[in-house]
């Protein structure tokens, strides 16, 4: 019987350890169920280190979706050699909730900046959703950039950089879009 080898939690090649259970500490804003779903590990599956790392990124994004852009997750694990299972304990520092600050648009005319700002749906002082930036980049910005290029005399390529500027004192995030 041939078995596919892959890197597993132990770092060795071969069968390795399976996911046992997870314990979450410090979470108040997200439930254990929401955290487990974001992590994406199920009991009995291979405890793949890359999948666990990607799952932890998803946990951080789940917090950032709710304004907790500084959330941190630390982990510790123990191995049960008899059952070949690995169990994780996660320690979360959720941090403060951030709110939308200003949307700043540079490198275009005031009329174009106002047009783009009108399409931005995160109003001032609403909970900052970090995932909205990527959604905005994919849904609104391509048409806006095409319009800029079509109005350009040389149809020059337009590049847009998006930067976030968190303010830890006011717990706000300014979003700066700069066109070049």
PDB file of C-alpha atoms in Angstrom:
ATOM      1  CA  UNK A   1       0.000   0.000   0.000  1.00  0.00           C
ATOM      2  CA  UNK A   2       1.537   3.275  -1.062  1.00  0.00           C
ATOM      3  CA  UNK A   3       1.090   6.281   1.169  1.00  0.00           C
ATOM      4  CA  UNK A   4       1.674   9.840   0.092  1.00  0.00           C
ATOM      5  CA  UNK A   5       4.470  11.423   2.111  1.00  0.00           C
ATOM      6  CA  UNK A   6       4.288  15.029   3.126  1.00  0.00           C
ATOM      7  CA  UNK A   7       5.710  17.317   5.728  1.00  0.00           C
ATOM      8  CA  UNK A   8       3.638  17.155   8.829  1.00  0.00           C
ATOM      9  CA  UNK A   9       3.507  18.795  12.225  1.00  0.00           C
ATOM     10  CA  UNK A  10       6.519  16.875  13.463  1.00  0.00           C
ATOM     11  CA  UNK A  11       8.619  18.143  10.552  1.00  0.00           C
ATOM     12  CA  UNK A  12       9.407  14.552   9.561  1.00  0.00           C
ATOM     13  CA  UNK A  13       8.299  12.839   6.410  1.00  0.00           C
ATOM     14  CA  UNK A  14       5.690  10.157   6.788  1.00  0.00           C
ATOM     15  CA  UNK A  15       2.420   9.589   8.574  1.00  0.00           C
ATOM     16  CA  UNK A  16       2.934  12.117  11.392  1.00  0.00           C
ATOM     17  CA  UNK A  17       0.454  13.492  13.876  1.00  0.00           C
ATOM     18  CA  UNK A  18      -3.221  14.194  13.501  1.00  0.00           C
ATOM     19  CA  UNK A  19      -5.150  17.141  14.856  1.00  0.00           C
ATOM     20  CA  UNK A  20      -6.665  16.387  18.235  1.00  0.00           C
ATOM     21  CA  UNK A  21      -8.326  19.406  19.748  1.00  0.00           C
ATOM     22  CA  UNK A  22      -7.878  23.127  20.221  1.00  0.00           C
ATOM     23  CA  UNK A  23      -8.427  25.310  23.251  1.00  0.00           C
ATOM     24  CA  UNK A  24      -8.963  29.050  22.904  1.00  0.00           C
ATOM     25  CA  UNK A  25      -8.099  31.564  25.623  1.00  0.00           C
ATOM     26  CA  UNK A  26      -8.632  35.335  25.675  1.00  0.00           C
ATOM     27  CA  UNK A  27     -11.300  35.433  23.006  1.00  0.00           C
ATOM     28  CA  UNK A  28     -14.310  37.602  23.795  1.00  0.00           C
ATOM     29  CA  UNK A  29     -15.294  39.064  20.429  1.00  0.00           C
ATOM     30  CA  UNK A  30     -15.250  35.806  18.427  1.00  0.00           C
ATOM     31  CA  UNK A  31     -16.769  32.543  19.584  1.00  0.00           C
ATOM     32  CA  UNK A  32     -14.865  29.271  19.759  1.00  0.00           C
ATOM     33  CA  UNK A  33     -16.935  28.087  16.786  1.00  0.00           C
ATOM     34  CA  UNK A  34     -15.975  31.135  14.698  1.00  0.00           C
ATOM     35  CA  UNK A  35     -12.308  30.720  15.594  1.00  0.00           C
ATOM     36  CA  UNK A  36     -12.335  26.994  14.810  1.00  0.00           C
ATOM     37  CA  UNK A  37     -14.002  27.645  11.450  1.00  0.00           C
ATOM     38  CA  UNK A  38     -11.399  30.307  10.594  1.00  0.00           C
ATOM     39  CA  UNK A  39      -8.554  27.995  11.629  1.00  0.00           C
ATOM     40  CA  UNK A  40      -9.935  25.231   9.427  1.00  0.00           C
ATOM     41  CA  UNK A  41      -8.455  22.242  11.272  1.00  0.00           C
ATOM     42  CA  UNK A  42     -10.672  19.249  11.980  1.00  0.00           C
ATOM     43  CA  UNK A  43     -10.083  16.421  14.456  1.00  0.00           C
ATOM     44  CA  UNK A  44      -8.373  13.467  12.834  1.00  0.00           C
ATOM     45  CA  UNK A  45      -6.826  15.279   9.881  1.00  0.00           C
ATOM     46  CA  UNK A  46      -3.083  15.560   9.361  1.00  0.00           C
ATOM     47  CA  UNK A  47      -1.621  18.319  11.555  1.00  0.00           C
ATOM     48  CA  UNK A  48      -0.028  20.062   8.594  1.00  0.00           C
ATOM     49  CA  UNK A  49       2.103  22.994   9.770  1.00  0.00           C
ATOM     50  CA  UNK A  50       1.442  25.047   6.620  1.00  0.00           C
ATOM     51  CA  UNK A  51      -2.310  24.587   6.957  1.00  0.00           C
ATOM     52  CA  UNK A  52      -2.131  25.578  10.627  1.00  0.00           C
ATOM     53  CA  UNK A  53      -0.107  28.702   9.745  1.00  0.00           C
ATOM     54  CA  UNK A  54      -2.608  29.646   7.038  1.00  0.00           C
ATOM     55  CA  UNK A  55      -5.453  29.015   9.463  1.00  0.00           C
ATOM     56  CA  UNK A  56      -3.881  31.373  11.987  1.00  0.00           C
ATOM     57  CA  UNK A  57      -3.742  34.045   9.269  1.00  0.00           C
ATOM     58  CA  UNK A  58      -7.464  33.489   8.725  1.00  0.00           C
ATOM     59  CA  UNK A  59      -8.085  33.884  12.468  1.00  0.00           C
ATOM     60  CA  UNK A  60      -6.272  37.228  12.380  1.00  0.00           C
ATOM     61  CA  UNK A  61      -8.326  38.274   9.347  1.00  0.00           C
ATOM     62  CA  UNK A  62     -11.535  37.317  11.158  1.00  0.00           C
ATOM     63  CA  UNK A  63     -10.561  39.721  13.916  1.00  0.00           C
ATOM     64  CA  UNK A  64      -9.514  42.431  11.427  1.00  0.00           C
ATOM     65  CA  UNK A  65     -12.929  42.049   9.757  1.00  0.00           C
ATOM     66  CA  UNK A  66     -14.424  43.237  13.060  1.00  0.00           C
ATOM     67  CA  UNK A  67     -12.045  46.114  13.641  1.00  0.00           C
ATOM     68  CA  UNK A  68      -9.474  44.304  15.785  1.00  0.00           C
ATOM     69  CA  UNK A  69      -6.512  44.964  13.484  1.00  0.00           C
ATOM     70  CA  UNK A  70      -3.905  44.442  16.207  1.00  0.00           C
ATOM     71  CA  UNK A  71      -5.173  41.040  17.370  1.00  0.00           C
ATOM     72  CA  UNK A  72      -2.405  38.580  18.159  1.00  0.00           C
ATOM     73  CA  UNK A  73      -2.554  34.808  18.470  1.00  0.00           C
ATOM     74  CA  UNK A  74       0.116  32.836  20.255  1.00  0.00           C
ATOM     75  CA  UNK A  75       0.056  29.082  20.455  1.00  0.00           C
ATOM     76  CA  UNK A  76       1.445  26.149  22.348  1.00  0.00           C
ATOM     77  CA  UNK A  77       0.933  22.496  21.614  1.00  0.00           C
ATOM     78  CA  UNK A  78       1.361  19.148  23.221  1.00  0.00           C
ATOM     79  CA  UNK A  79       1.683  15.781  21.585  1.00  0.00           C
ATOM     80  CA  UNK A  80      -0.017  12.599  22.695  1.00  0.00           C
ATOM     81  CA  UNK A  81       2.399   9.919  21.456  1.00  0.00           C
ATOM     82  CA  UNK A  82       0.012   7.042  22.184  1.00  0.00           C
ATOM     83  CA  UNK A  83      -2.683   8.440  19.875  1.00  0.00           C
ATOM     84  CA  UNK A  84      -0.320  10.359  17.536  1.00  0.00           C
ATOM     85  CA  UNK A  85      -2.401  13.477  18.109  1.00  0.00           C
ATOM     86  CA  UNK A  86      -1.351  17.063  18.594  1.00  0.00           C
ATOM     87  CA  UNK A  87      -3.465  19.393  20.722  1.00  0.00           C
ATOM     88  CA  UNK A  88      -3.183  23.167  20.550  1.00  0.00           C
ATOM     89  CA  UNK A  89      -3.787  25.940  23.046  1.00  0.00           C
ATOM     90  CA  UNK A  90      -4.269  29.362  21.537  1.00  0.00           C
ATOM     91  CA  UNK A  91      -3.799  32.557  23.515  1.00  0.00           C
ATOM     92  CA  UNK A  92      -5.467  35.595  21.983  1.00  0.00           C
ATOM     93  CA  UNK A  93      -4.902  39.258  22.650  1.00  0.00           C
ATOM     94  CA  UNK A  94      -7.769  40.875  20.785  1.00  0.00           C
ATOM     95  CA  UNK A  95      -6.619  44.463  21.200  1.00  0.00           C
ATOM     96  CA  UNK A  96      -8.859  47.491  20.810  1.00  0.00           C
ATOM     97  CA  UNK A  97     -11.502  47.848  18.146  1.00  0.00           C
ATOM     98  CA  UNK A  98     -10.578  50.327  15.412  1.00  0.00           C
ATOM     99  CA  UNK A  99     -12.945  52.543  13.475  1.00  0.00           C
ATOM    100  CA  UNK A 100     -12.746  54.076  10.022  1.00  0.00           C
ATOM    101  CA  UNK A 101     -10.940  57.420  10.028  1.00  0.00           C
ATOM    102  CA  UNK A 102     -10.437  59.439   6.861  1.00  0.00           C
ATOM    103  CA  UNK A 103     -10.268  58.270   3.273  1.00  0.00           C
ATOM    104  CA  UNK A 104      -7.508  60.278   1.595  1.00  0.00           C
ATOM    105  CA  UNK A 105      -7.099  60.182  -2.186  1.00  0.00           C
ATOM    106  CA  UNK A 106      -3.914  61.646  -3.711  1.00  0.00           C
ATOM    107  CA  UNK A 107      -2.617  62.025  -7.254  1.00  0.00           C
ATOM    108  CA  UNK A 108      -5.907  62.769  -9.031  1.00  0.00           C
ATOM    109  CA  UNK A 109      -8.115  65.818  -9.464  1.00  0.00           C
ATOM    110  CA  UNK A 110     -10.468  66.810  -6.660  1.00  0.00           C
ATOM    111  CA  UNK A 111     -13.430  65.790  -8.836  1.00  0.00           C
ATOM    112  CA  UNK A 112     -11.948  62.324  -9.406  1.00  0.00           C
ATOM    113  CA  UNK A 113     -11.099  61.999  -5.707  1.00  0.00           C
ATOM    114  CA  UNK A 114     -14.674  62.941  -4.770  1.00  0.00           C
ATOM    115  CA  UNK A 115     -16.029  60.435  -7.303  1.00  0.00           C
ATOM    116  CA  UNK A 116     -13.931  57.638  -5.799  1.00  0.00           C
ATOM    117  CA  UNK A 117     -14.787  58.646  -2.233  1.00  0.00           C
ATOM    118  CA  UNK A 118     -18.494  58.462  -3.091  1.00  0.00           C
ATOM    119  CA  UNK A 119     -18.056  54.762  -3.880  1.00  0.00           C
ATOM    120  CA  UNK A 120     -16.294  53.992  -0.571  1.00  0.00           C
ATOM    121  CA  UNK A 121     -18.822  52.332   1.734  1.00  0.00           C
ATOM    122  CA  UNK A 122     -17.005  52.418   5.097  1.00  0.00           C
ATOM    123  CA  UNK A 123     -18.324  55.607   6.622  1.00  0.00           C
ATOM    124  CA  UNK A 124     -16.403  57.648   9.139  1.00  0.00           C
ATOM    125  CA  UNK A 125     -16.474  56.186  12.635  1.00  0.00           C
ATOM    126  CA  UNK A 126     -17.882  52.798  11.537  1.00  0.00           C
ATOM    127  CA  UNK A 127     -16.069  49.642  12.610  1.00  0.00           C
ATOM    128  CA  UNK A 128     -12.992  49.298  10.408  1.00  0.00           C
ATOM    129  CA  UNK A 129     -13.127  46.183   8.240  1.00  0.00           C
ATOM    130  CA  UNK A 130      -9.682  45.423   6.860  1.00  0.00           C
ATOM    131  CA  UNK A 131     -11.130  43.014   4.297  1.00  0.00           C
ATOM    132  CA  UNK A 132     -13.114  45.845   2.695  1.00  0.00           C
ATOM    133  CA  UNK A 133      -9.908  47.313   1.256  1.00  0.00           C
ATOM    134  CA  UNK A 134      -9.285  44.237  -0.892  1.00  0.00           C
ATOM    135  CA  UNK A 135     -12.934  44.105  -1.921  1.00  0.00           C
ATOM    136  CA  UNK A 136     -12.747  47.775  -2.956  1.00  0.00           C
ATOM    137  CA  UNK A 137      -9.528  47.115  -4.906  1.00  0.00           C
ATOM    138  CA  UNK A 138     -11.136  44.280  -6.828  1.00  0.00           C
ATOM    139  CA  UNK A 139     -14.605  45.694  -7.469  1.00  0.00           C
ATOM    140  CA  UNK A 140     -14.407  49.493  -7.671  1.00  0.00           C
ATOM    141  CA  UNK A 141     -10.827  50.460  -8.472  1.00  0.00           C
ATOM    142  CA  UNK A 142     -10.399  48.644 -11.834  1.00  0.00           C
ATOM    143  CA  UNK A 143     -13.224  50.628 -13.479  1.00  0.00           C
ATOM    144  CA  UNK A 144     -12.043  53.850 -11.862  1.00  0.00           C
ATOM    145  CA  UNK A 145      -8.473  53.291 -13.112  1.00  0.00           C
ATOM    146  CA  UNK A 146      -9.743  52.423 -16.606  1.00  0.00           C
ATOM    147  CA  UNK A 147     -11.641  55.711 -16.633  1.00  0.00           C
ATOM    148  CA  UNK A 148      -8.511  57.621 -15.623  1.00  0.00           C
ATOM    149  CA  UNK A 149      -6.486  55.924 -18.349  1.00  0.00           C
ATOM    150  CA  UNK A 150      -9.127  56.632 -21.014  1.00  0.00           C
ATOM    151  CA  UNK A 151      -9.163  60.336 -20.095  1.00  0.00           C
ATOM    152  CA  UNK A 152      -5.358  60.522 -20.112  1.00  0.00           C
ATOM    153  CA  UNK A 153      -3.974  62.075 -23.317  1.00  0.00           C
ATOM    154  CA  UNK A 154      -1.332  59.367 -23.697  1.00  0.00           C
ATOM    155  CA  UNK A 155      -3.507  56.653 -22.135  1.00  0.00           C
ATOM    156  CA  UNK A 156      -0.747  56.272 -19.596  1.00  0.00           C
ATOM    157  CA  UNK A 157      -0.827  53.369 -17.196  1.00  0.00           C
ATOM    158  CA  UNK A 158      -2.118  54.302 -13.793  1.00  0.00           C
ATOM    159  CA  UNK A 159      -0.956  52.625 -10.630  1.00  0.00           C
ATOM    160  CA  UNK A 160      -2.670  52.912  -7.264  1.00  0.00           C
ATOM    161  CA  UNK A 161      -1.101  52.256  -3.875  1.00  0.00           C
ATOM    162  CA  UNK A 162      -3.315  51.745  -0.852  1.00  0.00           C
ATOM    163  CA  UNK A 163      -1.919  52.356   2.606  1.00  0.00           C
ATOM    164  CA  UNK A 164      -3.527  52.102   6.011  1.00  0.00           C
ATOM    165  CA  UNK A 165      -2.519  54.428   8.824  1.00  0.00           C
ATOM    166  CA  UNK A 166      -3.757  53.216  12.200  1.00  0.00           C
ATOM    167  CA  UNK A 167      -3.931  55.760  14.997  1.00  0.00           C
ATOM    168  CA  UNK A 168      -3.530  53.897  18.300  1.00  0.00           C
ATOM    169  CA  UNK A 169      -4.553  56.957  20.316  1.00  0.00           C
ATOM    170  CA  UNK A 170      -7.892  57.550  18.555  1.00  0.00           C
ATOM    171  CA  UNK A 171      -8.370  53.870  17.531  1.00  0.00           C
ATOM    172  CA  UNK A 172      -9.039  54.911  13.966  1.00  0.00           C
ATOM    173  CA  UNK A 173      -7.565  53.896  10.632  1.00  0.00           C
ATOM    174  CA  UNK A 174      -7.049  56.355   7.804  1.00  0.00           C
ATOM    175  CA  UNK A 175      -6.922  54.809   4.341  1.00  0.00           C
ATOM    176  CA  UNK A 176      -4.692  56.571   1.814  1.00  0.00           C
ATOM    177  CA  UNK A 177      -5.032  55.800  -1.895  1.00  0.00           C
ATOM    178  CA  UNK A 178      -2.261  57.321  -3.994  1.00  0.00           C
ATOM    179  CA  UNK A 179      -2.378  57.276  -7.782  1.00  0.00           C
ATOM    180  CA  UNK A 180       0.855  57.417  -9.777  1.00  0.00           C
TER     181      UNK A 180
END
